[in-house]
Short mmCIF file of N, CA and C in Angstrom, two decimals:
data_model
loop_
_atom_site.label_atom_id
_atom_site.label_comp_id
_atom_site.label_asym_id
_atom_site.label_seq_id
_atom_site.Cartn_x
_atom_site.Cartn_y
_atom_site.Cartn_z
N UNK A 1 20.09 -3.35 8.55
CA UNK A 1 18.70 -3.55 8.23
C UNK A 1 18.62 -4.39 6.95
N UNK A 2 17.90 -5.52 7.02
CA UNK A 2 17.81 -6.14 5.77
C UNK A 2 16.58 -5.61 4.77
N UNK A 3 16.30 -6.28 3.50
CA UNK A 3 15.41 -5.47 2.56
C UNK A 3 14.56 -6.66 3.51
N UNK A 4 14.06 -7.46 3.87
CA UNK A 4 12.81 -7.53 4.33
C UNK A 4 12.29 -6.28 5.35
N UNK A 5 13.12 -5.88 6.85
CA UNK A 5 12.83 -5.39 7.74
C UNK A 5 12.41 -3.59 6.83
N UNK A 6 13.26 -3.35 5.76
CA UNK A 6 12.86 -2.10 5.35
C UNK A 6 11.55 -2.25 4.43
N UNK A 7 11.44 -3.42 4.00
CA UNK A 7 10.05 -3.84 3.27
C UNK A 7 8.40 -3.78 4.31
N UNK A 8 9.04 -4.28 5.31
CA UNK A 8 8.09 -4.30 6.92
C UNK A 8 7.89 -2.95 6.99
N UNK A 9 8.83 -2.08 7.71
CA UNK A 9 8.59 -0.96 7.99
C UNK A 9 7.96 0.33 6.88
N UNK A 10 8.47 0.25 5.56
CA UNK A 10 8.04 0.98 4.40
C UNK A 10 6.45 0.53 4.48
N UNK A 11 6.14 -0.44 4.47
CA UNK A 11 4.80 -0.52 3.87
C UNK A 11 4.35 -0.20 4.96
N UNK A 12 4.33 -0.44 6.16
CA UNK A 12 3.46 0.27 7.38
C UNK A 12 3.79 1.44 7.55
N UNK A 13 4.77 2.61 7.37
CA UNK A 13 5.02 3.72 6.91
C UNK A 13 3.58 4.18 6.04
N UNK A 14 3.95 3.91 4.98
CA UNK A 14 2.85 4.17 3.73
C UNK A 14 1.99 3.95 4.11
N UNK A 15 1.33 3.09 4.82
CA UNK A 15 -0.44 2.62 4.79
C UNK A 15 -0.43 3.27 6.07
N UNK A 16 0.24 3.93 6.99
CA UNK A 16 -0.33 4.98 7.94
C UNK A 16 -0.40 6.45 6.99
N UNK A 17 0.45 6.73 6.40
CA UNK A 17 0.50 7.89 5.40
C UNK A 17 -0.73 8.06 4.70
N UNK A 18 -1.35 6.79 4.13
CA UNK A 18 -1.97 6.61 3.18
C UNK A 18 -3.18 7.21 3.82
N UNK A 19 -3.79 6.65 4.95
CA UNK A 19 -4.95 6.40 5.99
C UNK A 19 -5.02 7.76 6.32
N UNK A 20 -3.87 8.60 6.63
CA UNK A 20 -3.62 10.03 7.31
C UNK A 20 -4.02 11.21 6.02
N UNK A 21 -4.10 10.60 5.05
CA UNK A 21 -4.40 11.33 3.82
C UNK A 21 -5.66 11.49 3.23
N UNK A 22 -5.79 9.77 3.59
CA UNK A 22 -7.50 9.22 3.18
C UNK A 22 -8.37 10.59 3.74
N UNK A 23 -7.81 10.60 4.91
CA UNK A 23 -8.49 11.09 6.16
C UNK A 23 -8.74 12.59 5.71
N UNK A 24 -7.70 13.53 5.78
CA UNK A 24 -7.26 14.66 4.89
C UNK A 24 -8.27 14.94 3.98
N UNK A 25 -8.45 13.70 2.70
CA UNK A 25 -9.33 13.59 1.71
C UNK A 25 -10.27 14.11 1.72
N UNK A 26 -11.40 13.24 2.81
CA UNK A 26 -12.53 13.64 3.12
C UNK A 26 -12.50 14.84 3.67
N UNK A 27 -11.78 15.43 4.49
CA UNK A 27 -12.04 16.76 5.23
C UNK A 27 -12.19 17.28 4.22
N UNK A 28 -11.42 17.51 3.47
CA UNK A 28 -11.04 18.49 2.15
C UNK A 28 -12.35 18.81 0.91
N UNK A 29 -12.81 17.44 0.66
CA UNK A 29 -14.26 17.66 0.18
C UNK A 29 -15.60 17.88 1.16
N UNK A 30 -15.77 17.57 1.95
CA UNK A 30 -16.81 18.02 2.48
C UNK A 30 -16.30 19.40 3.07
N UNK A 31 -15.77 20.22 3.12
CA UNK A 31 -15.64 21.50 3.10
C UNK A 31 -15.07 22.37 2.21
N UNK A 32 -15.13 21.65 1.23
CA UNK A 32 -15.05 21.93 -0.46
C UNK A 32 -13.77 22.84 -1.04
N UNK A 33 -12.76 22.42 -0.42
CA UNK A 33 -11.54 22.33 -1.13
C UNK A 33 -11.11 21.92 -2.07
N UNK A 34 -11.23 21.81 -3.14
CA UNK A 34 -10.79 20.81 -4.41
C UNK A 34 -9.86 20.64 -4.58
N UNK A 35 -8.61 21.97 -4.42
CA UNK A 35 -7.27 21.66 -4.59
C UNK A 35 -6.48 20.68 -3.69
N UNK A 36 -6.97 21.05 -2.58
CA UNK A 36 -6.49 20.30 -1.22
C UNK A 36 -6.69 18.78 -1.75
N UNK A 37 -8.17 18.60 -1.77
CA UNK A 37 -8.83 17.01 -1.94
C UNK A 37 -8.09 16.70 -3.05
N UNK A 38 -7.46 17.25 -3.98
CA UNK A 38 -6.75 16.71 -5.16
C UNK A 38 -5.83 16.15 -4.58
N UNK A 39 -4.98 16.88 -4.26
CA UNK A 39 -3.34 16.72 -3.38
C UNK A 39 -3.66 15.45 -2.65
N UNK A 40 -4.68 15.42 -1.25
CA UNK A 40 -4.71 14.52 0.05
C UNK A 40 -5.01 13.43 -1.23
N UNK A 41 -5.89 13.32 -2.17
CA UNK A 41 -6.40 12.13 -2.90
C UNK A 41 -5.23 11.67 -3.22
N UNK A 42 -4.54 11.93 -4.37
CA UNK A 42 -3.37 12.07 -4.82
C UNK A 42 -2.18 11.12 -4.26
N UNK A 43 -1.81 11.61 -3.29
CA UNK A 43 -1.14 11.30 -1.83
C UNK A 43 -0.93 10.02 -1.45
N UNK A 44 -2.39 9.80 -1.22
CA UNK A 44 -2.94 8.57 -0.31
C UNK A 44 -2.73 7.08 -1.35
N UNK A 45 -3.70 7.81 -2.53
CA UNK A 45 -3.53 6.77 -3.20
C UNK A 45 -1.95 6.60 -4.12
N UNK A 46 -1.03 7.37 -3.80
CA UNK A 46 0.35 7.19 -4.20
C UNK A 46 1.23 6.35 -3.12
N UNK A 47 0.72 6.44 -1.96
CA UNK A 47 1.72 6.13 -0.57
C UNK A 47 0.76 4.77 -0.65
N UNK A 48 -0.38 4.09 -0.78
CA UNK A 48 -1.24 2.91 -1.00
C UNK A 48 -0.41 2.13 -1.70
N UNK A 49 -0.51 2.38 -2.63
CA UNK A 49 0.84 1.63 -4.31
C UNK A 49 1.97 1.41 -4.57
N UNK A 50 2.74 2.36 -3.83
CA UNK A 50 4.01 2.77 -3.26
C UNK A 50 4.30 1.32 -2.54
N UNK A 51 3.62 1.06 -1.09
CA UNK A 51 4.08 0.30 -0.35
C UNK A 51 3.75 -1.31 -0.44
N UNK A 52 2.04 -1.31 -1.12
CA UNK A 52 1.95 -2.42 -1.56
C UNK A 52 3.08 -3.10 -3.00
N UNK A 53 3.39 -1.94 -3.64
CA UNK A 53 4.39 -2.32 -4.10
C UNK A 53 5.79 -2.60 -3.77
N UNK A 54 6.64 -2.33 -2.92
CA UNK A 54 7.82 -2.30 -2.12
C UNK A 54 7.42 -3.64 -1.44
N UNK A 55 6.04 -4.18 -0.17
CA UNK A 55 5.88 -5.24 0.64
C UNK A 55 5.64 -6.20 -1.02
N UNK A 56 5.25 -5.98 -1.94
CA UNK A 56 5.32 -7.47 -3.20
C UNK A 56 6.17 -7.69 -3.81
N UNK A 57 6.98 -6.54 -4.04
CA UNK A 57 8.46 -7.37 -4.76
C UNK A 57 9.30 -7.67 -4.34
N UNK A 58 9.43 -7.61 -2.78
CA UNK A 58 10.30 -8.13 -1.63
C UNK A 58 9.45 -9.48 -1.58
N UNK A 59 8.21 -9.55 -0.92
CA UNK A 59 7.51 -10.66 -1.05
C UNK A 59 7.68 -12.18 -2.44
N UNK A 60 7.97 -10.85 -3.26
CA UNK A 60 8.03 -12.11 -5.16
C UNK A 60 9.45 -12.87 -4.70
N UNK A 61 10.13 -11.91 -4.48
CA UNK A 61 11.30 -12.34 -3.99
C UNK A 61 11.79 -13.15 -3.47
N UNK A 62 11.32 -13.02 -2.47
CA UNK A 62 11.16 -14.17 -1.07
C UNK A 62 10.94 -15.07 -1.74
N UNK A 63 9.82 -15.64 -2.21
CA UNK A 63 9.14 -16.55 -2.25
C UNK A 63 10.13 -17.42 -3.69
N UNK A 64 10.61 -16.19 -4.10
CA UNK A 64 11.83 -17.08 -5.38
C UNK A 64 13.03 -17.55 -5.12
N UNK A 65 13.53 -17.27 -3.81
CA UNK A 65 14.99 -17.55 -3.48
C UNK A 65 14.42 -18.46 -2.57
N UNK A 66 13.24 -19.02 -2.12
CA UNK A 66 13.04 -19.57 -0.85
C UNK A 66 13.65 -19.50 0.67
N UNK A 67 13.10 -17.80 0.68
CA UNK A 67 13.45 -17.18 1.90
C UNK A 67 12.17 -16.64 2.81
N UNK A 68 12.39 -16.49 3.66
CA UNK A 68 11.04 -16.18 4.77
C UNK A 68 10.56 -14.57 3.92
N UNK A 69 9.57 -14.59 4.33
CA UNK A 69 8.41 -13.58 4.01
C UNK A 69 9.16 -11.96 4.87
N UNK A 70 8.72 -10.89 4.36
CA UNK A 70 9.00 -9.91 5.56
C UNK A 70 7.69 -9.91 6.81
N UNK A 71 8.18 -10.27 8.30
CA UNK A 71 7.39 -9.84 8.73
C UNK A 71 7.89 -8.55 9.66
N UNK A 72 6.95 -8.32 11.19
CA UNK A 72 7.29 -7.09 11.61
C UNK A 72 8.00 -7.58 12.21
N UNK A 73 7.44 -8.56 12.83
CA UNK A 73 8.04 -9.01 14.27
C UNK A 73 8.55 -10.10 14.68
#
C-alpha cells in the first residue's frame, strides 16, 4: 500500500466516521444528552481534522516531489 492509497482510504474512513458522529451529535442534543453530545461532537470534529489533515500533507507532498495526487480510484 502506498502513502497515497492509505491517504485515499484514511480520509474517507474519517469523513464517514465523522458524518456517523455528526449524526450521533444531533441525536444526542435533541434528546438532551450533554455528555453523549460532548463525546459524538468531540469525535466528529476530531475524525474531520484528522483526515483532512492526513489527505493535505500527503497532498503538500505530492505536489513537492511532483508526484500524482492521492486518488481512490
Amino acid at each position: 500500500m502506498t502513502v497515497n492509497d492509505f491517504a485515499g482510504w484514511a480520509g474517507y474512513g474519517l469523513a464517514l466516521l465523522g458524518i456517523a458522529t455528526l449524526g450521533l451529535f444531533v441525536v444526542a442534543v435533541a434528546g438532551g444528552f450533554a455528555g453523549w453530545a460532548l463525546i459524538a461532537g468531540l469525535v466528529s470534529v476530531a475524525s474531520f481534522t484528522l483526515g483532512a489533515g492526513i489527505f493535505g500533507g500527503v497532498t503538500h507532498h505530492d505536489h513537492k516531489v511532483h508526484h500524482s495526487t492521492p486518488h481512490m480510484l
